[in-house]
């Protein structure tokens, strides 16, 4: 089997570290792994697959000879190095939102639109974490009837805000338990024992940037430019795994039994839908694995052609690192 030279851009962050772990789990064929980060992290030694790897400072020349670059850095870093990556002949699988709405850059969830990955010009975008979880959950239902609209409410874990999110949550809990005050640094408000109905800044008519990602990206991935989508994103005091409540309206009536059968056989999905036995998707069940759990499937009582469901998935893995590596696997198929 051919082996590939792989680089992780942003290797010192939470997603970069998860990528290192998942590359081993999925036995990705690597001849060399290069870990790239800022000057602050350069020089640190990381253990990977029984060997020491020194983190290198990201620079244009670092991509020479690399086959695949997995992006785990912020937008500005992705935009800064994308030209050098493409010029070096590598394929950039980018987890930032920098290129997601660029019509020349495929936006890919392998279980949904794997063929789009073949249309790249050196860059492939990884969708937003909540988008990945939601679209993986609902895409198979299109076999039953075209989807006309989707209303989604996300309940997003604090780790979605980076490594500082869980630290802030735990610090606030400790402070409150001791009767002390704690000034939030990561979130705009106290997150402990609270729900914050804003992720990102206002972007359009009262919708935040996070909400617009779900609306715009879902249309691109499913090739449904006219799909009507409305989304509300909230931050909740959960450490890991995002949950999403979804209401779908179809062209034709879809029964709960039909939906359960299709979802049970969908790739990347696990049906967990036994309300009477208290079994349904929850963050604690979905953390540190790659399936999207789907349950609470029920009729929409406001529309005869509607269905409601609840889905949950690990946003660090399937919502970011794993999906990137799955895209990389598409690139090396049949080689």
mmCIF file of C-alpha atoms in Angstrom:
data_model
loop_
_atom_site.group_PDB
_atom_site.id
_atom_site.type_symbol
_atom_site.label_atom_id
_atom_site.label_comp_id
_atom_site.label_asym_id
_atom_site.label_seq_id
_atom_site.Cartn_x
_atom_site.Cartn_y
_atom_site.Cartn_z
ATOM 1 C CA UNK A 1 0.000 0.000 0.000
ATOM 2 C CA UNK A 2 1.238 3.456 -0.860
ATOM 3 C CA UNK A 3 2.044 5.671 2.102
ATOM 4 C CA UNK A 4 1.668 9.437 2.281
ATOM 5 C CA UNK A 5 3.444 12.392 3.788
ATOM 6 C CA UNK A 6 0.880 14.138 5.976
ATOM 7 C CA UNK A 7 1.065 17.459 7.812
ATOM 8 C CA UNK A 8 -1.278 18.802 10.488
ATOM 9 C CA UNK A 9 -1.546 22.590 10.438
ATOM 10 C CA UNK A 10 -2.516 23.672 13.943
ATOM 11 C CA UNK A 11 -1.217 20.472 15.536
ATOM 12 C CA UNK A 12 -1.006 21.907 19.050
ATOM 13 C CA UNK A 13 -4.752 22.633 19.317
ATOM 14 C CA UNK A 14 -7.573 20.339 20.453
ATOM 15 C CA UNK A 15 -8.596 19.285 16.931
ATOM 16 C CA UNK A 16 -4.991 18.813 15.829
ATOM 17 C CA UNK A 17 -4.314 16.531 18.781
ATOM 18 C CA UNK A 18 -7.470 14.574 18.031
ATOM 19 C CA UNK A 19 -6.339 14.167 14.413
ATOM 20 C CA UNK A 20 -3.093 12.575 15.600
ATOM 21 C CA UNK A 21 -5.078 10.060 17.650
ATOM 22 C CA UNK A 22 -7.559 9.257 14.874
ATOM 23 C CA UNK A 23 -4.862 8.771 12.231
ATOM 24 C CA UNK A 24 -3.593 5.888 14.369
ATOM 25 C CA UNK A 25 -7.076 4.507 15.085
ATOM 26 C CA UNK A 26 -7.975 4.429 11.383
ATOM 27 C CA UNK A 27 -4.529 3.137 10.366
ATOM 28 C CA UNK A 28 -4.060 5.907 7.820
ATOM 29 C CA UNK A 29 -1.066 4.996 5.585
ATOM 30 C CA UNK A 30 1.551 7.548 6.632
ATOM 31 C CA UNK A 31 5.237 7.536 5.768
ATOM 32 C CA UNK A 32 5.920 10.863 7.520
ATOM 33 C CA UNK A 33 3.846 12.995 9.868
ATOM 34 C CA UNK A 34 4.743 16.680 10.188
ATOM 35 C CA UNK A 35 3.248 18.728 13.023
ATOM 36 C CA UNK A 36 2.995 22.442 12.249
ATOM 37 C CA UNK A 37 2.021 25.194 14.650
ATOM 38 C CA UNK A 38 2.918 28.730 15.705
ATOM 39 C CA UNK A 39 6.351 29.820 16.817
ATOM 40 C CA UNK A 40 5.112 29.541 20.403
ATOM 41 C CA UNK A 41 4.668 25.767 20.077
ATOM 42 C CA UNK A 42 7.588 25.089 17.721
ATOM 43 C CA UNK A 43 10.307 22.933 19.237
ATOM 44 C CA UNK A 44 8.038 21.008 21.574
ATOM 45 C CA UNK A 45 8.302 17.224 21.302
ATOM 46 C CA UNK A 46 5.179 15.083 20.877
ATOM 47 C CA UNK A 47 4.896 11.307 21.108
ATOM 48 C CA UNK A 48 3.118 9.694 18.170
ATOM 49 C CA UNK A 49 3.045 6.019 17.268
ATOM 50 C CA UNK A 50 6.004 5.317 19.545
ATOM 51 C CA UNK A 51 8.253 8.013 18.146
ATOM 52 C CA UNK A 52 9.148 11.576 19.069
ATOM 53 C CA UNK A 53 8.022 14.271 16.637
ATOM 54 C CA UNK A 54 9.216 17.845 16.990
ATOM 55 C CA UNK A 55 6.573 20.482 16.280
ATOM 56 C CA UNK A 56 7.725 22.747 13.446
ATOM 57 C CA UNK A 57 6.858 26.389 12.946
ATOM 58 C CA UNK A 58 4.371 26.773 10.079
ATOM 59 C CA UNK A 59 5.923 28.547 7.098
ATOM 60 C CA UNK A 60 5.540 28.374 3.323
ATOM 61 C CA UNK A 61 8.482 26.010 2.849
ATOM 62 C CA UNK A 62 7.106 23.520 5.406
ATOM 63 C CA UNK A 63 4.677 22.095 2.825
ATOM 64 C CA UNK A 64 7.257 21.076 0.244
ATOM 65 C CA UNK A 65 6.998 17.338 -0.418
ATOM 66 C CA UNK A 66 3.794 16.944 1.609
ATOM 67 C CA UNK A 67 0.903 15.016 0.044
ATOM 68 C CA UNK A 68 -1.986 15.935 2.358
ATOM 69 C CA UNK A 69 -2.353 18.807 4.834
ATOM 70 C CA UNK A 70 -5.015 18.475 7.516
ATOM 71 C CA UNK A 71 -6.068 21.932 8.663
ATOM 72 C CA UNK A 72 -6.854 22.411 12.346
ATOM 73 C CA UNK A 73 -6.152 26.143 12.565
ATOM 74 C CA UNK A 74 -8.244 29.306 12.504
ATOM 75 C CA UNK A 75 -9.436 31.104 9.359
ATOM 76 C CA UNK A 76 -6.576 33.569 9.184
ATOM 77 C CA UNK A 77 -3.969 30.796 9.356
ATOM 78 C CA UNK A 78 -5.804 28.715 6.733
ATOM 79 C CA UNK A 79 -6.027 31.689 4.392
ATOM 80 C CA UNK A 80 -2.389 32.587 5.022
ATOM 81 C CA UNK A 81 -0.986 29.167 4.079
ATOM 82 C CA UNK A 82 -3.510 27.825 1.543
ATOM 83 C CA UNK A 83 -1.637 29.293 -1.478
ATOM 84 C CA UNK A 84 1.657 27.742 -0.335
ATOM 85 C CA UNK A 85 -0.012 24.371 0.259
ATOM 86 C CA UNK A 86 -1.573 24.288 -3.202
ATOM 87 C CA UNK A 87 1.636 25.540 -4.834
ATOM 88 C CA UNK A 88 3.558 22.719 -3.154
ATOM 89 C CA UNK A 89 1.218 20.190 -4.782
ATOM 90 C CA UNK A 90 -0.446 19.043 -1.560
ATOM 91 C CA UNK A 91 -4.193 18.783 -0.972
ATOM 92 C CA UNK A 92 -5.447 20.951 1.873
ATOM 93 C CA UNK A 93 -8.341 19.419 3.857
ATOM 94 C CA UNK A 94 -9.305 22.453 5.923
ATOM 95 C CA UNK A 95 -11.392 22.453 9.092
ATOM 96 C CA UNK A 96 -11.766 26.254 9.281
ATOM 97 C CA UNK A 97 -14.677 28.161 7.736
ATOM 98 C CA UNK A 98 -12.386 30.158 5.428
ATOM 99 C CA UNK A 99 -13.333 28.373 2.192
ATOM 100 C CA UNK A 100 -16.660 26.682 2.984
ATOM 101 C CA UNK A 101 -18.785 28.918 0.773
ATOM 102 C CA UNK A 102 -16.238 29.222 -2.032
ATOM 103 C CA UNK A 103 -17.934 27.646 -5.094
ATOM 104 C CA UNK A 104 -14.558 26.308 -6.292
ATOM 105 C CA UNK A 105 -13.923 24.456 -3.009
ATOM 106 C CA UNK A 106 -15.875 21.243 -2.300
ATOM 107 C CA UNK A 107 -17.616 21.112 1.089
ATOM 108 C CA UNK A 108 -17.741 17.445 2.029
ATOM 109 C CA UNK A 109 -19.323 15.005 4.449
ATOM 110 C CA UNK A 110 -18.164 11.593 3.151
ATOM 111 C CA UNK A 111 -21.425 9.837 4.104
ATOM 112 C CA UNK A 112 -23.404 12.443 2.149
ATOM 113 C CA UNK A 113 -21.507 13.838 -0.862
ATOM 114 C CA UNK A 114 -18.259 11.910 -1.220
ATOM 115 C CA UNK A 115 -18.193 12.412 -4.998
ATOM 116 C CA UNK A 116 -17.698 16.155 -4.500
ATOM 117 C CA UNK A 117 -14.236 15.501 -3.071
ATOM 118 C CA UNK A 118 -13.032 14.522 -6.547
ATOM 119 C CA UNK A 119 -13.769 18.025 -7.863
ATOM 120 C CA UNK A 120 -11.155 19.792 -5.763
ATOM 121 C CA UNK A 121 -8.460 22.182 -6.996
ATOM 122 C CA UNK A 122 -6.135 21.626 -4.066
ATOM 123 C CA UNK A 123 -8.510 22.585 -1.233
ATOM 124 C CA UNK A 124 -11.415 20.680 0.321
ATOM 125 C CA UNK A 125 -13.435 22.219 3.145
ATOM 126 C CA UNK A 126 -14.676 20.458 6.254
ATOM 127 C CA UNK A 127 -18.152 21.730 7.260
ATOM 128 C CA UNK A 128 -19.143 23.281 10.574
ATOM 129 C CA UNK A 129 -19.400 20.731 13.383
ATOM 130 C CA UNK A 130 -23.163 21.163 13.953
ATOM 131 C CA UNK A 131 -23.758 21.021 10.199
ATOM 132 C CA UNK A 132 -21.895 17.709 9.948
ATOM 133 C CA UNK A 133 -23.860 16.151 12.804
ATOM 134 C CA UNK A 134 -27.228 17.390 11.543
ATOM 135 C CA UNK A 135 -26.815 16.595 7.849
ATOM 136 C CA UNK A 136 -25.363 13.150 8.585
ATOM 137 C CA UNK A 137 -28.473 12.494 10.696
ATOM 138 C CA UNK A 138 -31.098 13.645 8.192
ATOM 139 C CA UNK A 139 -29.620 13.055 4.735
ATOM 140 C CA UNK A 140 -30.890 9.480 4.339
ATOM 141 C CA UNK A 141 -34.491 10.665 4.775
ATOM 142 C CA UNK A 142 -34.296 12.240 1.325
ATOM 143 C CA UNK A 143 -34.789 8.730 -0.054
ATOM 144 C CA UNK A 144 -38.357 8.856 1.249
ATOM 145 C CA UNK A 145 -39.301 12.331 0.018
ATOM 146 C CA UNK A 146 -37.606 15.617 -0.931
ATOM 147 C CA UNK A 147 -36.943 17.871 2.058
ATOM 148 C CA UNK A 148 -38.598 21.287 1.679
ATOM 149 C CA UNK A 149 -37.481 22.944 4.902
ATOM 150 C CA UNK A 150 -35.487 22.380 8.064
ATOM 151 C CA UNK A 151 -35.670 24.100 11.449
ATOM 152 C CA UNK A 152 -32.782 23.330 13.786
ATOM 153 C CA UNK A 153 -31.875 24.298 17.334
ATOM 154 C CA UNK A 154 -28.381 23.380 18.486
ATOM 155 C CA UNK A 155 -27.239 22.716 22.039
ATOM 156 C CA UNK A 156 -23.479 23.098 21.729
ATOM 157 C CA UNK A 157 -20.887 21.886 24.225
ATOM 158 C CA UNK A 158 -18.351 24.256 25.749
ATOM 159 C CA UNK A 159 -15.429 22.394 24.155
ATOM 160 C CA UNK A 160 -16.703 23.699 20.837
ATOM 161 C CA UNK A 161 -15.220 27.032 21.887
ATOM 162 C CA UNK A 162 -11.768 25.502 22.273
ATOM 163 C CA UNK A 163 -9.715 24.107 25.129
ATOM 164 C CA UNK A 164 -10.602 27.070 27.335
ATOM 165 C CA UNK A 165 -14.333 26.275 27.269
ATOM 166 C CA UNK A 166 -14.321 23.260 29.621
ATOM 167 C CA UNK A 167 -11.771 24.974 31.890
ATOM 168 C CA UNK A 168 -14.057 27.978 32.248
ATOM 169 C CA UNK A 169 -17.113 25.800 32.950
ATOM 170 C CA UNK A 170 -15.317 23.816 35.659
ATOM 171 C CA UNK A 171 -13.750 26.939 37.167
ATOM 172 C CA UNK A 172 -17.145 28.618 37.422
ATOM 173 C CA UNK A 173 -18.704 25.547 39.036
ATOM 174 C CA UNK A 174 -15.880 25.414 41.589
ATOM 175 C CA UNK A 175 -16.134 29.139 42.300
ATOM 176 C CA UNK A 176 -19.910 29.049 42.726
ATOM 177 C CA UNK A 177 -19.664 26.030 45.026
ATOM 178 C CA UNK A 178 -17.278 28.010 47.236
ATOM 179 C CA UNK A 179 -19.364 31.160 47.106
ATOM 180 C CA UNK A 180 -16.755 33.038 45.079
ATOM 181 C CA UNK A 181 -17.146 35.181 41.960
ATOM 182 C CA UNK A 182 -15.657 34.301 38.576
ATOM 183 C CA UNK A 183 -15.309 36.675 35.633
ATOM 184 C CA UNK A 184 -15.971 34.880 32.312
ATOM 185 C CA UNK A 185 -13.151 35.058 29.790
ATOM 186 C CA UNK A 186 -14.144 32.561 27.079
ATOM 187 C CA UNK A 187 -17.896 33.214 27.034
ATOM 188 C CA UNK A 188 -19.790 36.491 27.195
ATOM 189 C CA UNK A 189 -21.739 35.310 30.245
ATOM 190 C CA UNK A 190 -21.488 32.693 32.982
ATOM 191 C CA UNK A 191 -21.956 29.295 31.324
ATOM 192 C CA UNK A 192 -22.225 27.203 34.494
ATOM 193 C CA UNK A 193 -25.923 26.441 35.173
ATOM 194 C CA UNK A 194 -26.827 28.656 32.226
ATOM 195 C CA UNK A 195 -27.681 28.573 28.516
ATOM 196 C CA UNK A 196 -26.312 31.281 26.216
ATOM 197 C CA UNK A 197 -28.442 31.719 23.053
ATOM 198 C CA UNK A 198 -25.644 33.228 20.978
ATOM 199 C CA UNK A 199 -22.656 31.658 19.239
ATOM 200 C CA UNK A 200 -20.811 34.047 16.955
ATOM 201 C CA UNK A 201 -21.612 37.651 16.136
ATOM 202 C CA UNK A 202 -24.716 38.951 14.372
ATOM 203 C CA UNK A 203 -24.457 38.302 10.651
ATOM 204 C CA UNK A 204 -27.898 38.598 9.052
ATOM 205 C CA UNK A 205 -31.281 39.846 10.316
ATOM 206 C CA UNK A 206 -30.606 38.849 13.917
ATOM 207 C CA UNK A 207 -29.036 35.497 12.996
ATOM 208 C CA UNK A 208 -25.504 34.823 14.245
ATOM 209 C CA UNK A 209 -22.569 33.654 12.141
ATOM 210 C CA UNK A 210 -22.878 30.153 13.630
ATOM 211 C CA UNK A 211 -26.546 29.984 12.657
ATOM 212 C CA UNK A 212 -25.825 31.123 9.116
ATOM 213 C CA UNK A 213 -23.165 28.415 8.745
ATOM 214 C CA UNK A 214 -25.795 25.739 9.284
ATOM 215 C CA UNK A 215 -28.169 27.363 6.819
ATOM 216 C CA UNK A 216 -25.681 27.980 4.016
ATOM 217 C CA UNK A 217 -23.527 24.865 4.373
ATOM 218 C CA UNK A 218 -26.398 22.378 4.467
ATOM 219 C CA UNK A 219 -27.675 23.636 1.132
ATOM 220 C CA UNK A 220 -24.228 23.218 -0.477
ATOM 221 C CA UNK A 221 -23.595 19.736 0.886
ATOM 222 C CA UNK A 222 -26.975 18.304 -0.112
ATOM 223 C CA UNK A 223 -27.087 20.268 -3.394
ATOM 224 C CA UNK A 224 -30.394 21.834 -2.365
ATOM 225 C CA UNK A 225 -29.937 25.557 -3.097
ATOM 226 C CA UNK A 226 -33.621 26.295 -2.469
ATOM 227 C CA UNK A 227 -33.877 24.474 0.866
ATOM 228 C CA UNK A 228 -35.495 26.694 3.493
ATOM 229 C CA UNK A 229 -33.523 26.608 6.735
ATOM 230 C CA UNK A 230 -33.849 28.424 10.044
ATOM 231 C CA UNK A 231 -31.476 27.804 12.921
ATOM 232 C CA UNK A 232 -30.928 28.830 16.539
ATOM 233 C CA UNK A 233 -27.565 28.031 18.165
ATOM 234 C CA UNK A 234 -27.092 27.948 21.933
ATOM 235 C CA UNK A 235 -24.142 27.163 24.176
ATOM 236 C CA UNK A 236 -24.973 24.774 27.033
ATOM 237 C CA UNK A 237 -22.967 23.651 30.094
ATOM 238 C CA UNK A 238 -21.987 20.299 28.579
ATOM 239 C CA UNK A 239 -18.308 19.446 28.163
ATOM 240 C CA UNK A 240 -18.362 17.544 24.877
ATOM 241 C CA UNK A 241 -20.765 16.490 22.076
ATOM 242 C CA UNK A 242 -23.298 18.749 20.406
ATOM 243 C CA UNK A 243 -27.029 17.998 20.348
ATOM 244 C CA UNK A 244 -29.464 19.267 17.734
ATOM 245 C CA UNK A 245 -33.268 19.327 17.653
ATOM 246 C CA UNK A 246 -34.490 19.178 14.035
ATOM 247 C CA UNK A 247 -37.888 19.646 12.416
ATOM 248 C CA UNK A 248 -38.126 18.601 8.764
ATOM 249 C CA UNK A 249 -40.926 19.317 6.316
ATOM 250 C CA UNK A 250 -41.108 16.986 3.304
ATOM 251 C CA UNK A 251 -42.852 17.181 -0.046
ATOM 252 C CA UNK A 252 -44.767 13.998 0.810
ATOM 253 C CA UNK A 253 -45.832 12.412 4.076
ATOM 254 C CA UNK A 254 -43.096 10.372 5.772
ATOM 255 C CA UNK A 255 -44.092 8.084 8.621
ATOM 256 C CA UNK A 256 -42.107 7.605 11.808
ATOM 257 C CA UNK A 257 -41.620 3.909 11.041
ATOM 258 C CA UNK A 258 -40.294 4.696 7.552
ATOM 259 C CA UNK A 259 -37.898 7.258 8.986
ATOM 260 C CA UNK A 260 -36.628 4.872 11.667
ATOM 261 C CA UNK A 261 -35.981 2.135 9.125
ATOM 262 C CA UNK A 262 -34.033 4.410 6.786
ATOM 263 C CA UNK A 263 -32.014 6.042 9.564
ATOM 264 C CA UNK A 264 -31.152 2.634 11.062
ATOM 265 C CA UNK A 265 -29.442 1.725 7.788
ATOM 266 C CA UNK A 266 -27.785 5.069 7.093
ATOM 267 C CA UNK A 267 -23.974 5.314 7.012
ATOM 268 C CA UNK A 268 -22.356 6.988 10.003
ATOM 269 C CA UNK A 269 -25.582 6.896 12.018
ATOM 270 C CA UNK A 270 -26.899 4.900 14.973
ATOM 271 C CA UNK A 271 -30.615 4.774 15.728
ATOM 272 C CA UNK A 272 -31.246 5.171 19.473
ATOM 273 C CA UNK A 273 -34.980 5.700 19.757
ATOM 274 C CA UNK A 274 -36.746 3.860 22.589
ATOM 275 C CA UNK A 275 -38.521 6.525 24.605
ATOM 276 C CA UNK A 276 -40.342 4.003 26.798
ATOM 277 C CA UNK A 277 -36.964 2.499 27.818
ATOM 278 C CA UNK A 278 -35.363 5.942 28.342
ATOM 279 C CA UNK A 279 -33.021 5.410 25.388
ATOM 280 C CA UNK A 280 -32.202 8.406 23.200
ATOM 281 C CA UNK A 281 -29.107 10.310 22.009
ATOM 282 C CA UNK A 282 -27.205 12.167 24.720
ATOM 283 C CA UNK A 283 -23.784 13.838 24.884
ATOM 284 C CA UNK A 284 -22.472 11.321 27.411
ATOM 285 C CA UNK A 285 -23.300 8.459 25.031
ATOM 286 C CA UNK A 286 -21.759 10.023 21.944
ATOM 287 C CA UNK A 287 -18.506 11.409 23.355
ATOM 288 C CA UNK A 288 -15.204 10.008 22.022
ATOM 289 C CA UNK A 289 -16.679 8.045 19.103
ATOM 290 C CA UNK A 290 -17.669 8.834 15.519
ATOM 291 C CA UNK A 291 -21.294 7.857 14.982
ATOM 292 C CA UNK A 292 -24.144 10.364 14.979
ATOM 293 C CA UNK A 293 -26.913 9.090 17.253
ATOM 294 C CA UNK A 294 -30.498 9.808 16.150
ATOM 295 C CA UNK A 295 -33.686 9.377 18.147
ATOM 296 C CA UNK A 296 -36.889 11.005 19.460
ATOM 297 C CA UNK A 297 -38.334 10.579 15.946
ATOM 298 C CA UNK A 298 -41.943 11.729 16.016
ATOM 299 C CA UNK A 299 -44.561 13.499 13.891
ATOM 300 C CA UNK A 300 -44.541 17.266 13.553
ATOM 301 C CA UNK A 301 -47.924 18.219 14.981
ATOM 302 C CA UNK A 302 -47.935 21.499 13.020
ATOM 303 C CA UNK A 303 -47.510 19.920 9.563
ATOM 304 C CA UNK A 304 -48.827 16.612 8.201
ATOM 305 C CA UNK A 305 -45.670 16.197 6.097
ATOM 306 C CA UNK A 306 -43.285 16.976 8.932
ATOM 307 C CA UNK A 307 -41.088 14.993 11.308
ATOM 308 C CA UNK A 308 -39.158 15.955 14.440
ATOM 309 C CA UNK A 309 -35.975 14.272 15.649
ATOM 310 C CA UNK A 310 -33.048 14.701 18.037
ATOM 311 C CA UNK A 311 -29.442 13.944 17.115
ATOM 312 C CA UNK A 312 -26.154 14.065 18.938
ATOM 313 C CA UNK A 313 -22.488 13.649 17.994
ATOM 314 C CA UNK A 314 -18.950 14.311 19.150
ATOM 315 C CA UNK A 315 -18.096 17.684 17.624
ATOM 316 C CA UNK A 316 -14.344 17.276 18.115
ATOM 317 C CA UNK A 317 -14.260 13.922 16.318
ATOM 318 C CA UNK A 318 -17.014 13.492 13.707
ATOM 319 C CA UNK A 319 -17.714 17.221 13.741
ATOM 320 C CA UNK A 320 -14.076 18.069 12.967
ATOM 321 C CA UNK A 321 -11.060 15.729 13.123
ATOM 322 C CA UNK A 322 -12.609 12.457 11.959
ATOM 323 C CA UNK A 323 -14.511 14.036 9.080
ATOM 324 C CA UNK A 324 -11.251 15.627 7.850
ATOM 325 C CA UNK A 325 -9.475 12.285 7.921
ATOM 326 C CA UNK A 326 -12.399 10.585 6.195
ATOM 327 C CA UNK A 327 -12.037 13.140 3.402
ATOM 328 C CA UNK A 328 -8.317 12.348 3.232
ATOM 329 C CA UNK A 329 -9.255 8.674 2.912
ATOM 330 C CA UNK A 330 -11.422 9.542 -0.089
ATOM 331 C CA UNK A 331 -8.362 11.156 -1.704
ATOM 332 C CA UNK A 332 -6.275 7.993 -1.470
ATOM 333 C CA UNK A 333 -8.949 5.471 -2.488
ATOM 334 C CA UNK A 334 -7.868 3.179 -5.320
ATOM 335 C CA UNK A 335 -4.288 4.513 -5.293
#
